[in-house]
Short mmCIF file of C-alpha atoms and ligand atoms in Angstrom, two decimals:
data_model
loop_
_atom_site.label_atom_id
_atom_site.label_comp_id
_atom_site.label_asym_id
_atom_site.label_seq_id
_atom_site.Cartn_x
_atom_site.Cartn_y
_atom_site.Cartn_z
CA MET M 1 -6.72 -14.30 -34.05
CA ARG M 2 -8.59 -15.84 -30.84
CA ASP M 3 -6.30 -13.85 -28.34
CA THR M 4 -7.53 -11.09 -29.99
CA ARG M 5 -10.60 -11.15 -29.82
CA LEU M 6 -10.76 -12.26 -26.27
CA ALA M 7 -8.51 -9.10 -25.61
CA ALA M 8 -11.15 -7.09 -26.90
CA GLU M 9 -13.97 -8.72 -25.25
CA ARG M 10 -12.24 -8.38 -22.14
CA ALA M 11 -11.42 -4.45 -23.15
CA GLY M 12 -15.22 -3.93 -22.90
CA VAL M 13 -15.66 -4.49 -19.84
CA LEU M 14 -12.96 -2.04 -18.74
CA ASP M 15 -14.16 0.49 -21.22
CA ASP M 16 -17.88 0.63 -21.00
CA GLU M 17 -18.77 3.03 -18.31
CA ALA M 18 -22.39 0.92 -17.40
CA ALA M 19 -20.61 -2.78 -17.66
CA ARG M 20 -18.02 -1.35 -15.34
CA ARG M 21 -20.81 0.39 -12.78
CA SER M 22 -22.76 -3.26 -12.89
CA ILE M 23 -19.79 -4.78 -11.36
CA ASP M 24 -17.83 -1.94 -9.42
CA ARG M 25 -21.34 -1.69 -7.27
CA SER M 26 -19.88 0.32 -4.10
CA ASP M 27 -17.47 2.86 -6.75
CA MET M 28 -13.93 1.35 -5.90
CA ALA M 29 -13.23 3.62 -8.56
CA GLY M 30 -14.62 6.67 -7.29
CA ALA M 31 -12.44 5.92 -3.82
CA ILE M 32 -9.24 5.67 -5.93
CA GLU M 33 -10.46 8.52 -7.43
CA GLY M 34 -10.27 10.08 -3.40
CA LEU M 35 -6.75 9.73 -3.04
CA PRO M 36 -5.45 13.10 -4.11
CA GLY M 37 -8.06 14.82 -1.88
CA GLN M 38 -6.76 13.02 1.13
CA LEU M 39 -2.84 13.86 0.90
CA ARG M 40 -4.18 17.61 0.35
CA LEU M 41 -6.41 17.30 3.75
CA ALA M 42 -3.41 15.62 5.53
CA ALA M 43 -0.80 18.58 4.02
CA ASP M 44 -3.56 21.17 5.37
CA ARG M 45 -3.53 19.70 8.56
CA SER M 46 0.17 18.63 9.21
CA GLY M 47 0.83 22.10 11.05
CA ASP M 48 -1.37 21.61 13.60
CA LEU M 49 -1.67 17.58 14.83
CA PRO M 50 -1.25 16.77 18.43
CA VAL M 51 1.84 15.12 20.12
CA PRO M 52 1.76 13.88 23.23
CA ASP M 53 3.44 15.96 25.95
CA ARG M 54 5.35 13.30 26.72
CA ALA M 55 7.04 12.99 23.21
CA VAL M 56 10.45 14.13 24.52
CA ASP M 57 14.16 12.26 23.98
CA VAL M 58 12.14 10.11 21.43
CA ARG M 59 14.37 7.50 20.11
CA GLU M 60 12.10 5.56 18.15
CA VAL M 61 8.76 5.01 16.31
CA ILE M 62 6.42 2.15 16.38
CA VAL M 63 3.23 2.32 14.23
CA LEU M 64 0.74 0.00 15.36
CA GLY M 65 -1.42 -1.50 12.57
CA MET M 66 -2.97 -4.07 10.45
CA GLY M 67 -3.60 -4.36 6.62
CA GLY M 68 -4.84 -1.01 5.03
CA SER M 69 -4.14 0.85 8.08
CA ALA M 70 -0.66 -0.25 8.78
CA ILE M 71 0.88 0.43 4.92
CA GLY M 72 0.39 3.82 4.77
CA ALA M 73 3.36 3.64 7.59
CA ASP M 74 5.39 1.71 5.52
CA LEU M 75 5.05 4.02 2.78
CA VAL M 76 6.26 6.88 4.62
CA ALA M 77 9.13 4.56 6.59
CA GLY M 78 10.36 3.65 3.39
CA ALA M 79 10.27 7.31 1.63
CA PHE M 80 11.64 8.90 4.02
CA ALA M 81 14.52 6.84 5.57
CA ASP M 82 16.80 9.05 4.40
CA ARG M 83 15.39 12.07 6.86
CA LEU M 84 14.10 10.38 9.75
CA ARG M 85 16.25 10.96 12.98
CA VAL M 86 14.73 7.98 14.73
CA GLY M 87 14.00 4.55 13.29
CA LEU M 88 10.23 3.92 12.59
CA THR M 89 8.81 0.08 12.61
CA VAL M 90 5.60 -0.71 11.49
CA ARG M 91 4.01 -3.58 13.61
CA ARG M 92 1.32 -5.87 13.04
CA ASP M 93 0.88 -7.89 15.40
CA PRO M 94 -0.76 -7.83 19.48
CA MET M 95 2.87 -8.28 20.60
CA LEU M 96 4.84 -5.39 21.78
CA PRO M 97 8.49 -6.10 21.87
CA ALA M 98 10.51 -5.59 24.89
CA HIS M 99 12.00 -2.36 23.79
CA VAL M 100 9.46 -0.20 23.29
CA GLY M 101 9.21 2.14 26.84
CA ARG M 102 9.33 6.11 27.64
CA ASN M 103 11.54 7.01 24.81
CA THR M 104 9.23 5.31 21.98
CA LEU M 105 6.54 7.20 20.36
CA VAL M 106 3.70 4.88 19.42
CA ILE M 107 1.36 5.54 17.06
CA ALA M 108 -1.97 3.38 17.30
CA SER M 109 -3.91 3.46 13.59
CA SER M 110 -6.64 1.69 13.17
CA PHE M 111 -9.64 2.89 10.27
CA SER M 112 -12.18 1.33 12.44
CA GLY M 113 -10.76 1.96 15.38
CA GLN M 114 -11.70 -1.68 16.50
CA THR M 115 -8.95 -4.46 15.58
CA GLU M 116 -7.69 -6.47 18.16
CA GLU M 117 -4.42 -6.56 17.25
CA THR M 118 -3.86 -3.12 17.03
CA LEU M 119 -6.10 -2.47 20.44
CA THR M 120 -3.94 -5.33 22.57
CA ALA M 121 -0.98 -3.39 21.71
CA THR M 122 -2.11 -0.02 22.27
CA GLN M 123 -2.80 -1.10 25.89
CA ALA M 124 0.66 -2.31 26.11
CA ALA M 125 2.25 0.38 25.00
CA LEU M 126 0.29 2.55 27.70
CA GLU M 127 0.95 0.17 30.35
CA ARG M 128 5.01 0.76 29.63
CA GLY M 129 4.40 3.96 29.94
CA ALA M 130 4.96 5.03 26.28
CA PRO M 131 3.55 8.40 24.49
CA VAL M 132 0.61 7.21 22.58
CA VAL M 133 -1.45 9.15 19.83
CA ALA M 134 -3.98 7.23 18.01
CA ILE M 135 -4.83 7.73 14.10
CA THR M 136 -8.72 6.60 13.57
CA THR M 137 -11.96 7.38 12.44
CA GLY M 138 -13.58 6.03 16.02
CA GLY M 139 -14.42 2.99 17.48
CA ARG M 140 -12.60 1.85 20.51
CA LEU M 141 -9.86 3.05 19.84
CA ALA M 142 -11.40 6.66 20.04
CA ASP M 143 -12.71 5.83 23.43
CA LEU M 144 -9.51 4.61 24.95
CA SER M 145 -7.73 7.67 23.81
CA ARG M 146 -10.63 9.55 25.64
CA GLU M 147 -10.48 7.70 28.87
CA ARG M 148 -6.86 7.35 28.92
CA GLY M 149 -6.10 10.71 27.79
CA PHE M 150 -3.53 10.61 24.87
CA PRO M 151 -4.18 12.42 21.96
CA LEU M 152 -6.40 11.73 18.72
CA ILE M 153 -6.23 12.49 15.45
CA SER M 154 -9.45 11.43 13.82
CA PHE M 155 -10.58 11.46 10.17
CA GLU M 156 -13.50 11.17 8.25
CA ALA M 157 -13.82 8.49 5.86
CA SER M 158 -16.88 6.41 4.34
CA GLY M 159 -16.20 3.29 2.63
CA GLN M 160 -13.03 0.60 3.19
CA PRO M 161 -9.73 1.14 5.14
CA ARG M 162 -7.56 0.20 2.24
CA ALA M 163 -8.75 2.93 0.29
CA ALA M 164 -8.04 5.87 3.02
CA ILE M 165 -4.35 5.17 2.66
CA GLY M 166 -3.82 9.09 1.80
CA HIS M 167 -5.33 9.69 5.31
CA GLY M 168 -2.77 6.55 7.10
CA ALA M 169 0.21 7.74 5.04
CA GLY M 170 -0.10 11.71 5.41
CA LEU M 171 -1.34 11.59 8.80
CA VAL M 172 1.48 9.78 10.23
CA LEU M 173 3.88 12.09 7.80
CA GLY M 174 2.59 15.04 9.72
CA LEU M 175 3.01 13.69 13.31
CA LEU M 176 6.40 12.59 12.66
CA GLY M 177 6.79 16.64 11.58
CA ARG M 178 5.34 17.86 14.46
CA ALA M 179 7.36 15.74 16.51
CA GLY M 180 10.72 16.92 14.94
CA LEU M 181 11.63 13.52 13.80
CA LEU M 182 12.24 14.59 10.06
CA ALA M 183 15.59 16.41 9.01
CA GLU M 184 15.05 18.74 6.74
CA VAL M 185 11.46 18.13 5.51
CA GLU M 186 8.63 20.15 4.03
CA VAL M 187 5.58 18.11 5.41
CA ALA M 188 2.68 19.65 3.20
CA GLU M 189 4.78 20.49 0.30
CA GLU M 190 5.61 16.68 0.00
CA LEU M 191 2.00 15.49 0.44
CA ARG M 192 0.85 18.12 -2.22
CA LEU M 193 3.11 16.95 -4.66
CA ALA M 194 2.63 13.31 -3.80
CA ALA M 195 -1.26 14.50 -4.83
CA ALA M 196 0.14 16.09 -8.11
CA ALA M 197 1.41 12.42 -9.09
CA VAL M 198 -1.12 10.47 -8.32
CA ASP M 199 -3.51 13.28 -10.23
CA ARG M 200 -1.25 12.27 -13.33
CA GLY M 201 -1.82 8.42 -12.93
CA LEU M 202 -5.26 9.10 -12.58
CA SER M 203 -5.29 11.44 -15.86
CA ALA M 204 -2.72 8.68 -17.87
CA TRP M 205 -4.33 5.43 -16.39
CA GLY M 206 -7.94 6.33 -15.07
CA PRO M 207 -11.22 4.13 -15.68
CA THR M 208 -12.57 6.33 -18.35
CA VAL M 209 -8.88 6.19 -20.01
CA ALA M 210 -9.55 4.02 -23.00
CA SER M 211 -7.79 0.31 -23.17
CA ALA M 212 -5.61 1.66 -26.62
CA GLN M 213 -4.09 4.33 -24.38
CA ASN M 214 -4.16 2.97 -21.29
CA GLY M 215 -0.70 0.47 -20.26
CA VAL M 216 -2.69 -0.02 -16.99
CA LYS M 217 -5.53 -1.81 -18.55
CA GLY M 218 -3.12 -3.50 -21.26
CA LEU M 219 -1.36 -4.94 -17.96
CA ALA M 220 -4.52 -5.94 -16.13
CA GLN M 221 -4.83 -7.77 -19.54
CA LEU M 222 -1.69 -9.38 -18.78
CA LEU M 223 -2.21 -10.32 -15.25
CA HIS M 224 -5.37 -11.66 -16.08
CA ASP M 225 -5.51 -15.27 -14.82
CA ARG M 226 -1.61 -15.30 -13.77
CA LEU M 227 0.01 -15.46 -10.60
CA ALA M 228 1.55 -12.04 -9.95
CA VAL M 229 4.63 -11.29 -8.23
CA VAL M 230 5.57 -7.71 -7.17
CA VAL M 231 9.04 -6.99 -7.00
CA ALA M 232 10.65 -3.64 -5.57
CA ASN M 233 13.62 -2.28 -3.80
CA ASP M 234 13.90 0.54 -1.51
CA HIS M 235 11.40 2.91 -0.63
CA LEU M 236 9.23 1.22 -3.70
CA ALA M 237 8.96 -2.26 -1.21
CA PRO M 238 6.12 -1.17 0.06
CA VAL M 239 4.87 -0.30 -2.89
CA ALA M 240 4.93 -3.92 -4.07
CA ARG M 241 3.67 -4.81 -0.74
CA ARG M 242 0.21 -2.56 -1.45
CA TRP M 243 -0.14 -4.00 -4.66
CA LYS M 244 0.27 -7.65 -3.66
CA THR M 245 -2.86 -6.63 -1.08
CA GLN M 246 -4.81 -4.52 -3.59
CA PHE M 247 -4.59 -7.72 -5.70
CA ASN M 248 -5.85 -10.15 -2.92
CA GLU M 249 -8.83 -7.59 -1.94
CA ASN M 250 -10.08 -6.05 -4.61
CA ALA M 251 -9.32 -8.67 -7.14
CA LYS M 252 -10.06 -11.11 -4.79
CA VAL M 253 -6.58 -12.99 -5.95
CA TRP M 254 -3.26 -14.90 -4.85
CA ALA M 255 -0.47 -12.45 -5.29
CA ALA M 256 2.97 -12.26 -4.01
CA TRP M 257 5.94 -9.24 -3.33
CA ASP M 258 9.14 -9.36 -3.14
CA GLU M 259 11.95 -7.00 -2.42
CA LEU M 260 15.21 -6.59 -3.98
CA PRO M 261 18.45 -6.93 -3.81
CA GLU M 262 17.20 -9.33 -0.77
CA ALA M 263 15.66 -11.36 -3.91
CA ALA M 264 19.21 -11.98 -5.77
CA HIS M 265 19.82 -14.31 -2.73
CA ASN M 266 16.91 -16.47 -2.85
CA THR M 267 14.36 -16.50 -4.81
CA VAL M 268 16.17 -16.83 -8.11
CA MET M 269 17.10 -20.15 -6.84
CA GLY M 270 13.28 -21.02 -7.17
CA PHE M 271 13.08 -19.26 -10.73
CA GLY M 272 11.76 -22.00 -13.55
CA SER M 273 9.80 -24.48 -10.93
CA PRO M 274 7.53 -25.65 -10.67
CA PHE M 275 7.58 -26.00 -14.20
CA TRP M 276 4.40 -24.23 -14.82
CA THR M 277 5.54 -20.76 -13.27
CA GLY M 278 6.60 -19.80 -16.74
CA GLU M 279 2.72 -19.76 -17.92
CA ARG M 280 1.13 -19.16 -14.78
CA VAL M 281 3.33 -16.46 -13.38
CA PHE M 282 3.51 -12.81 -13.76
CA VAL M 283 6.60 -11.03 -12.78
CA VAL M 284 6.29 -7.15 -12.33
CA ALA M 285 9.38 -5.30 -11.58
CA LEU M 286 8.90 -1.58 -9.88
CA ALA M 287 11.57 0.85 -11.13
CA GLY M 288 12.46 4.51 -9.61
CA ASP M 289 13.44 7.14 -12.18
CA GLY M 290 17.26 8.20 -11.44
CA GLU M 291 17.89 4.81 -9.38
CA PRO M 292 21.94 4.35 -8.51
CA GLY M 293 22.95 2.53 -11.60
CA ARG M 294 24.11 -0.22 -9.28
CA THR M 295 20.30 -1.04 -8.57
CA VAL M 296 19.51 -0.60 -12.18
CA GLN M 297 22.17 -3.58 -12.85
CA ARG M 298 21.00 -5.71 -9.81
CA ARG M 299 17.77 -5.77 -11.08
CA GLU M 300 18.47 -6.14 -14.93
CA ALA M 301 20.82 -9.11 -14.02
CA VAL M 302 17.80 -10.53 -11.81
CA LEU M 303 15.31 -10.40 -14.70
CA GLU M 304 17.69 -12.26 -17.06
CA LEU M 305 17.84 -15.35 -15.06
CA LEU M 306 14.02 -15.02 -15.01
CA ASP M 307 14.11 -14.35 -18.54
CA SER M 308 15.64 -17.55 -19.08
CA GLU M 309 13.25 -19.44 -17.62
CA ARG M 310 11.07 -18.29 -19.96
CA THR M 311 8.56 -16.19 -16.89
CA PRO M 312 7.52 -13.44 -18.57
CA PHE M 313 7.49 -9.98 -16.63
CA GLU M 314 7.44 -6.48 -16.92
CA VAL M 315 9.47 -3.46 -15.93
CA ILE M 316 7.56 -0.54 -14.59
CA THR M 317 9.59 3.28 -14.32
CA LEU M 318 7.86 5.67 -11.98
CA ALA M 319 8.68 8.83 -12.66
CA ALA M 320 7.40 11.41 -10.40
CA GLY M 321 9.92 13.68 -8.61
CA SER M 322 10.51 12.85 -4.88
CA ARG M 323 10.83 9.37 -3.32
CA LEU M 324 7.04 9.91 -1.83
CA ALA M 325 5.55 10.90 -5.10
CA GLN M 326 7.02 8.37 -6.77
CA ALA M 327 5.64 6.06 -3.94
CA PHE M 328 2.04 7.39 -4.30
CA ALA M 329 2.47 7.12 -8.62
CA GLY M 330 3.04 3.53 -7.37
CA VAL M 331 0.23 3.05 -5.11
CA VAL M 332 -2.15 4.79 -7.61
CA LEU M 333 -1.44 2.42 -10.22
CA GLY M 334 -1.36 -0.57 -8.63
CA ASP M 335 -4.87 0.62 -6.71
CA LEU M 336 -6.07 0.70 -10.69
CA LEU M 337 -5.02 -2.21 -11.66
CA SER M 338 -6.57 -4.43 -8.96
CA LEU M 339 -9.58 -2.56 -10.14
CA TYR M 340 -9.28 -3.31 -13.42
CA LEU M 341 -8.45 -7.28 -12.37
CA ALA M 342 -11.60 -6.99 -10.55
CA LEU M 343 -13.86 -5.99 -13.27
CA LEU M 344 -12.16 -8.73 -15.72
CA ARG M 345 -12.77 -11.36 -13.43
CA ARG M 346 -16.19 -9.86 -12.89
CA VAL M 347 -16.03 -9.44 -9.07
CA ASP M 348 -17.42 -6.26 -7.02
CA PRO M 349 -13.83 -4.77 -5.57
CA THR M 350 -15.02 -3.70 -2.29
CA PRO M 351 -16.25 -6.31 -0.37
CA VAL M 352 -14.15 -8.10 1.58
CA ASP M 353 -16.33 -11.03 3.31
CA ALA M 354 -13.92 -13.20 4.20
CA ILE M 355 -12.18 -10.80 6.14
CA ALA M 356 -15.24 -9.43 7.95
CA ARG M 357 -16.14 -13.17 8.79
CA LEU M 358 -12.97 -14.20 10.75
CA LYS M 359 -12.84 -10.59 12.34
CA ALA M 360 -16.74 -11.87 13.85
CA ARG M 361 -15.49 -15.12 14.33
CA LEU M 362 -12.61 -14.55 16.65
CA SER M 363 -14.71 -11.28 18.32
O1 LIG O 1 -8.19 -3.47 3.95
C1 LIG O 1 -8.80 -4.19 4.86
O2 LIG O 1 -10.15 -4.10 5.38
C2 LIG O 1 -8.03 -4.86 6.06
O3 LIG O 1 -6.73 -5.11 5.92
C3 LIG O 1 -8.21 -3.33 7.44
O4 LIG O 1 -7.54 -2.71 7.22
C4 LIG O 1 -7.58 -4.53 8.68
O5 LIG O 1 -8.06 -5.29 9.11
C5 LIG O 1 -7.37 -3.74 9.66
O6 LIG O 1 -8.92 -2.97 9.96
P1 LIG O 1 -8.67 -1.30 10.52
O7 LIG O 1 -8.10 -1.12 9.48
O8 LIG O 1 -10.05 -0.84 10.91
O9 LIG O 1 -7.99 -1.08 11.77
#
């Protein structure tokens, strides 16, 4: 009875537009709704993105970026792992690995163009003679591209880096296509299919869909006041990582992510301990439509173990066609979920004061 009343009270803040707007003061809901437009814009631009002249005989690609400016490349690396002609690594560190050199295409990705780690690694890549291209809205990275004469792919966006994931992923994918590094991929079509998957997600789970019909608002109620652990495999593993970071930044809560099948080789040993995890942890497993049977069996076996330790979980199947479309269906679901968690916690999803303070302190 008490639980039902609490759930109804909480649904109020999720379903009442005025209440939502009084918490979501900088309109993160609107920013999430902008995602399909970003993907379509990247599709339109994909045919004429600049590629560095020296990007011949490319043997590997490294994307330099942090946080919201790195995750888009992770999604691309995951979705196209079966069609990329060379390895793609996303590097979140100022130190550049020794193997980066003239045959490495280096993509420096920074929303602000001011991120220290990305700028330091970009300088090192230039010193090694690697072909470099920048993706940014401006800042020091754009200045550096003008000073050192490497191509700049700029985009316009206000708001938060994490809300520009459609630009981040779409422009990296377009660049890989232009550099001839993707086998049999229609880049613009892939991006439009991903945009359509996001549109469907917004129609099914968006802020104006009432709790009674909205499974994502229901999931937010289950996750409220629990530690969320998101688990996924293959091309959906970066989506699990995105969920974790969106829970951190939008809802301002701890969260964790893990990857299958690796989790079957270690994480399972921790199930059930400490003793309070059954009450306080909630696991969400992301599944792709049409997965190989062995993948499904493996996940089910792991979830059975979790169940035997009385830790609650839910499996979410992302049915959206292509690998990239599935990944973006997962991204929009997680973005909305993190927004609803923020509303339930009554915190404004947009500001990330601690990150800004850390950057200021280290600058
Ligand atoms: O979401 C955020 O605000 C951060 O994760 C940033 O993306 C990160 O700090 C890097 O900044 P930028 O994206 O401007 O390079």
